[in-house]
PDB file of C-alpha atoms in Angstrom:
ATOM      1  CA  MET A   1      10.439  -6.710  -8.826  1.00 39.00           C
ATOM      2  CA  PRO A   2      13.703  -7.314 -10.469  1.00 43.00           C
ATOM      3  CA  ALA A   3      16.057  -5.074 -11.245  1.00 41.00           C
ATOM      4  CA  PRO A   4      15.803  -4.002 -15.261  1.00 43.00           C
ATOM      5  CA  THR A   5      18.677  -4.960 -17.378  1.00 45.00           C
ATOM      6  CA  GLY A   6      22.042  -3.169 -16.586  1.00 48.00           C
ATOM      7  CA  GLY A   7      21.735  -3.064 -12.926  1.00 48.00           C
ATOM      8  CA  LYS A   8      19.733   0.109 -12.401  1.00 52.00           C
ATOM      9  CA  LYS A   9      16.831   0.068 -10.177  1.00 51.00           C
ATOM     10  CA  SER A  10      13.059   0.894 -11.150  1.00 49.00           C
ATOM     11  CA  ARG A  11      11.715   4.036 -10.271  1.00 52.00           C
ATOM     12  CA  ASN A  12       9.628   2.063  -7.381  1.00 49.00           C
ATOM     13  CA  GLU A  13      12.830   0.859  -5.804  1.00 48.00           C
ATOM     14  CA  ARG A  14      14.537   4.089  -5.278  1.00 53.00           C
ATOM     15  CA  GLU A  15      11.376   5.906  -4.069  1.00 59.00           C
ATOM     16  CA  ALA A  16      10.547   2.906  -1.723  1.00 56.00           C
ATOM     17  CA  SER A  17      11.117   2.960   2.195  1.00 57.00           C
ATOM     18  CA  PRO A  18      13.725  -0.171   3.116  1.00 57.00           C
ATOM     19  CA  PRO A  19      11.370  -2.501   4.266  1.00 56.00           C
ATOM     20  CA  ASP A  20       9.226  -2.143   0.741  1.00 56.00           C
ATOM     21  CA  ARG A  21      12.478  -2.320  -1.268  1.00 54.00           C
ATOM     22  CA  PHE A  22      13.140  -5.528   0.301  1.00 54.00           C
ATOM     23  CA  LEU A  23       9.426  -6.563  -0.664  1.00 55.00           C
ATOM     24  CA  HIS A  24      10.016  -5.709  -4.457  1.00 55.00           C
ATOM     25  CA  ARG A  25      13.470  -7.524  -4.090  1.00 53.00           C
ATOM     26  CA  ARG A  26      12.172 -10.624  -2.326  1.00 55.00           C
ATOM     27  CA  GLY A  27       8.534 -10.668  -3.721  1.00 62.00           C
ATOM     28  CA  ARG A  28       5.052 -11.018  -1.400  1.00 66.00           C
ATOM     29  CA  HIS A  29       4.179 -13.946   0.437  1.00 76.00           C
ATOM     30  CA  PRO A  30       1.321 -15.196  -0.083  1.00 80.00           C
ATOM     31  CA  ALA A  31      -0.377 -14.294   3.347  1.00 82.00           C
ATOM     32  CA  LEU A  32       0.444 -10.893   2.826  1.00 83.00           C
ATOM     33  CA  GLU A  33      -1.092 -10.574  -0.662  1.00 85.00           C
ATOM     34  CA  GLU A  34      -4.345 -12.111   1.078  1.00 88.00           C
ATOM     35  CA  LEU A  35      -3.959  -9.148   3.557  1.00 88.00           C
ATOM     36  CA  PHE A  36      -3.684  -6.905   1.191  1.00 87.00           C
ATOM     37  CA  ALA A  37      -6.789  -8.044  -0.843  1.00 90.00           C
ATOM     38  CA  SER A  38      -9.196  -8.382   2.052  1.00 93.00           C
ATOM     39  CA  ALA A  39      -8.028  -4.725   3.043  1.00 90.00           C
ATOM     40  CA  ARG A  40      -8.478  -3.297   0.256  1.00 89.00           C
ATOM     41  CA  GLN A  41     -12.353  -5.337  -0.250  1.00 92.00           C
ATOM     42  CA  VAL A  42     -12.606  -3.374   3.567  1.00 91.00           C
ATOM     43  CA  LYS A  43     -11.661  -0.231   2.378  1.00 86.00           C
ATOM     44  CA  GLU A  44     -13.744  -0.397  -0.882  1.00 90.00           C
ATOM     45  CA  ASP A  45     -16.719  -1.504   0.888  1.00 91.00           C
ATOM     46  CA  ILE A  46     -16.468   1.059   3.405  1.00 86.00           C
ATOM     47  CA  TYR A  47     -15.364   4.174   1.187  1.00 81.00           C
ATOM     48  CA  GLY A  48     -16.046   2.571  -2.723  1.00 87.00           C
ATOM     49  CA  ARG A  49     -13.553   3.508  -5.178  1.00 85.00           C
ATOM     50  CA  ARG A  50     -12.705   7.501  -3.985  1.00 83.00           C
ATOM     51  CA  LEU A  51      -9.913   9.071  -1.821  1.00 82.00           C
ATOM     52  CA  VAL A  52     -10.855  10.046   1.223  1.00 82.00           C
ATOM     53  CA  LEU A  53      -8.791  12.326   3.363  1.00 88.00           C
ATOM     54  CA  PHE A  54      -8.856  12.571   7.088  1.00 94.00           C
ATOM     55  CA  ALA A  55      -7.757  15.985   8.955  1.00 97.00           C
ATOM     56  CA  PRO A  56      -5.296  15.012  11.785  1.00 96.00           C
ATOM     57  CA  LEU A  57      -5.877  16.507  14.987  1.00 97.00           C
ATOM     58  CA  TYR A  58      -2.689  15.840  17.370  1.00 95.00           C
ATOM     59  CA  VAL A  59      -4.200  15.828  20.484  1.00 95.00           C
ATOM     60  CA  SER A  60      -1.229  14.937  22.689  1.00 92.00           C
ATOM     61  CA  ASN A  61       2.636  14.280  21.932  1.00 90.00           C
ATOM     62  CA  LEU A  62       3.079  12.408  26.023  1.00 89.00           C
ATOM     63  CA  CYS A  63       4.561   8.754  24.962  1.00 88.00           C
ATOM     64  CA  SER A  64       6.552   6.118  27.240  1.00 86.00           C
ATOM     65  CA  ASN A  65       7.741   4.289  24.076  1.00 86.00           C
ATOM     66  CA  GLU A  66      11.205   4.862  22.608  1.00 88.00           C
ATOM     67  CA  CYS A  67      10.134   4.011  18.767  1.00 86.00           C
ATOM     68  CA  ALA A  68      13.577   5.566  16.845  1.00 87.00           C
ATOM     69  CA  TYR A  69      11.278   6.628  13.831  1.00 88.00           C
ATOM     70  CA  CYS A  70       9.127   8.785  15.722  1.00 87.00           C
ATOM     71  CA  ALA A  71       9.296  12.192  16.989  1.00 87.00           C
ATOM     72  CA  PHE A  72       7.021  11.491  19.906  1.00 87.00           C
ATOM     73  CA  ARG A  73       9.437   9.341  21.382  1.00 88.00           C
ATOM     74  CA  ALA A  74      10.408   9.127  25.179  1.00 89.00           C
ATOM     75  CA  GLY A  75      13.873  10.127  24.811  1.00 92.00           C
ATOM     76  CA  ASN A  76      13.236  13.166  22.387  1.00 93.00           C
ATOM     77  CA  LYS A  77      13.987  15.713  25.058  1.00 93.00           C
ATOM     78  CA  SER A  78      13.800  18.610  22.645  1.00 93.00           C
ATOM     79  CA  LEU A  79      10.026  18.180  22.047  1.00 90.00           C
ATOM     80  CA  GLN A  80       7.720  20.452  24.279  1.00 93.00           C
ATOM     81  CA  ARG A  81       5.332  17.977  25.622  1.00 93.00           C
ATOM     82  CA  LYS A  82       1.605  18.813  25.706  1.00 93.00           C
ATOM     83  CA  ALA A  83      -1.792  17.450  25.906  1.00 93.00           C
ATOM     84  CA  LEU A  84      -4.813  18.841  24.623  1.00 96.00           C
ATOM     85  CA  THR A  85      -7.557  19.730  27.109  1.00 96.00           C
ATOM     86  CA  GLN A  86     -11.016  18.926  26.355  1.00 97.00           C
ATOM     87  CA  GLU A  87     -11.883  22.618  25.911  1.00 98.00           C
ATOM     88  CA  GLU A  88      -8.984  22.792  23.391  1.00 98.00           C
ATOM     89  CA  VAL A  89      -9.884  20.061  21.330  1.00 98.00           C
ATOM     90  CA  ARG A  90     -13.550  21.215  20.764  1.00 98.00           C
ATOM     91  CA  PHE A  91     -11.856  24.524  19.653  1.00 98.00           C
ATOM     92  CA  GLU A  92      -9.915  22.738  17.374  1.00 98.00           C
ATOM     93  CA  VAL A  93     -12.608  20.846  16.021  1.00 98.00           C
ATOM     94  CA  GLU A  94     -14.665  23.458  15.270  1.00 98.00           C
ATOM     95  CA  ALA A  95     -11.899  25.202  13.785  1.00 98.00           C
ATOM     96  CA  LEU A  96     -11.447  21.938  11.306  1.00 98.00           C
ATOM     97  CA  VAL A  97     -15.313  21.701  11.041  1.00 98.00           C
ATOM     98  CA  ASN A  98     -15.270  25.030   9.938  1.00 97.00           C
ATOM     99  CA  GLN A  99     -12.707  24.939   7.107  1.00 96.00           C
ATOM    100  CA  GLY A 100     -15.262  22.226   5.772  1.00 96.00           C
ATOM    101  CA  HIS A 101     -13.909  18.813   7.221  1.00 96.00           C
ATOM    102  CA  LYS A 102     -15.854  16.022   8.252  1.00 96.00           C
ATOM    103  CA  ARG A 103     -13.631  13.213   8.911  1.00 97.00           C
ATOM    104  CA  LEU A 104     -10.861  13.502  11.347  1.00 97.00           C
ATOM    105  CA  LEU A 105      -8.062  11.444  12.351  1.00 97.00           C
ATOM    106  CA  ILE A 106      -7.139  11.636  16.132  1.00 96.00           C
ATOM    107  CA  VAL A 107      -3.359  11.411  16.743  1.00 93.00           C
ATOM    108  CA  ALA A 108      -1.545  10.634  20.005  1.00 91.00           C
ATOM    109  CA  GLY A 109       1.520   9.160  21.390  1.00 87.00           C
ATOM    110  CA  GLU A 110       1.111   5.850  23.972  1.00 84.00           C
ATOM    111  CA  SER A 111       1.025   7.401  27.302  1.00 78.00           C
ATOM    112  CA  SER A 112      -1.041   5.220  30.369  1.00 65.00           C
ATOM    113  CA  GLY A 113      -2.764   6.251  33.142  1.00 64.00           C
ATOM    114  CA  LYS A 114      -5.921   7.909  33.917  1.00 65.00           C
ATOM    115  CA  GLN A 115      -5.289  11.629  32.713  1.00 71.00           C
ATOM    116  CA  HIS A 116      -3.769  10.564  29.463  1.00 77.00           C
ATOM    117  CA  GLY A 117      -4.671   7.190  28.548  1.00 82.00           C
ATOM    118  CA  LEU A 118      -7.493   5.389  26.960  1.00 86.00           C
ATOM    119  CA  HIS A 119      -9.950   7.164  28.634  1.00 89.00           C
ATOM    120  CA  TYR A 120      -8.532  10.606  27.439  1.00 91.00           C
ATOM    121  CA  ILE A 121      -8.466   9.219  24.192  1.00 92.00           C
ATOM    122  CA  MET A 122     -12.287   8.164  24.552  1.00 94.00           C
ATOM    123  CA  ASP A 123     -12.874  11.463  25.904  1.00 95.00           C
ATOM    124  CA  CYS A 124     -11.077  13.071  22.802  1.00 97.00           C
ATOM    125  CA  ILE A 125     -13.649  11.085  20.921  1.00 97.00           C
ATOM    126  CA  ALA A 126     -16.919  12.080  22.643  1.00 98.00           C
ATOM    127  CA  THR A 127     -15.650  15.852  22.552  1.00 98.00           C
ATOM    128  CA  ALA A 128     -15.304  15.908  18.486  1.00 98.00           C
ATOM    129  CA  TYR A 129     -18.434  14.040  17.997  1.00 98.00           C
ATOM    130  CA  SER A 130     -20.302  16.731  20.103  1.00 98.00           C
ATOM    131  CA  VAL A 131     -19.068  19.980  18.188  1.00 98.00           C
ATOM    132  CA  LYS A 132     -21.590  21.156  15.808  1.00 97.00           C
ATOM    133  CA  THR A 133     -21.498  24.206  14.052  1.00 96.00           C
ATOM    134  CA  ASP A 134     -23.254  26.092  11.079  1.00 96.00           C
ATOM    135  CA  ARG A 135     -20.832  24.328   8.716  1.00 95.00           C
ATOM    136  CA  GLY A 136     -21.488  20.879  10.065  1.00 97.00           C
ATOM    137  CA  GLU A 137     -20.188  18.364  12.097  1.00 97.00           C
ATOM    138  CA  ILE A 138     -17.794  15.590  12.156  1.00 98.00           C
ATOM    139  CA  ARG A 139     -19.110  12.282  10.942  1.00 96.00           C
ATOM    140  CA  ARG A 140     -16.063   9.873  11.173  1.00 96.00           C
ATOM    141  CA  ILE A 141     -13.202   9.653  13.322  1.00 97.00           C
ATOM    142  CA  ASN A 142     -10.038   7.461  12.777  1.00 95.00           C
ATOM    143  CA  VAL A 143      -7.616   7.190  15.454  1.00 94.00           C
ATOM    144  CA  ASN A 144      -3.933   6.571  15.304  1.00 89.00           C
ATOM    145  CA  LEU A 145      -2.806   5.682  18.554  1.00 81.00           C
ATOM    146  CA  ALA A 146       0.043   2.939  20.206  1.00 72.00           C
ATOM    147  CA  PRO A 147      -1.069   0.356  21.929  1.00 68.00           C
ATOM    148  CA  LEU A 148      -1.754   0.957  25.256  1.00 62.00           C
ATOM    149  CA  GLU A 149       0.453  -0.974  28.360  1.00 59.00           C
TER     150      GLU A 149
END
């Protein structure tokens, strides 16, 4: 989006992150437009035209990467590292279900190996789905996970 007359930036440009500002100035590539349109269609096919919220559950902040934007990065020595046990996952999911949540977003850093790698995340998903209370249960889980290895 070009700047309005007088060189002032539009509200969208002032509030956008640097990559988004780049897209506003340069225009979007047709392949990006196609990707965004496909993503929008998938979202509408699954959720319709409503806003769906997921309760985040941070199961682990163990990470071997050095992503500058992320607090989980390996070099962040001020962060106390923790991976929830399956019993702790169960406790947290019960609390979320009892608050009325039905959708969960599991978040973890990238950690490999048997103890905290993909099998750990799969166990967390299974544990979360196994929780049933008188207030309900988790019906959908999304996972925000860096590529493993």
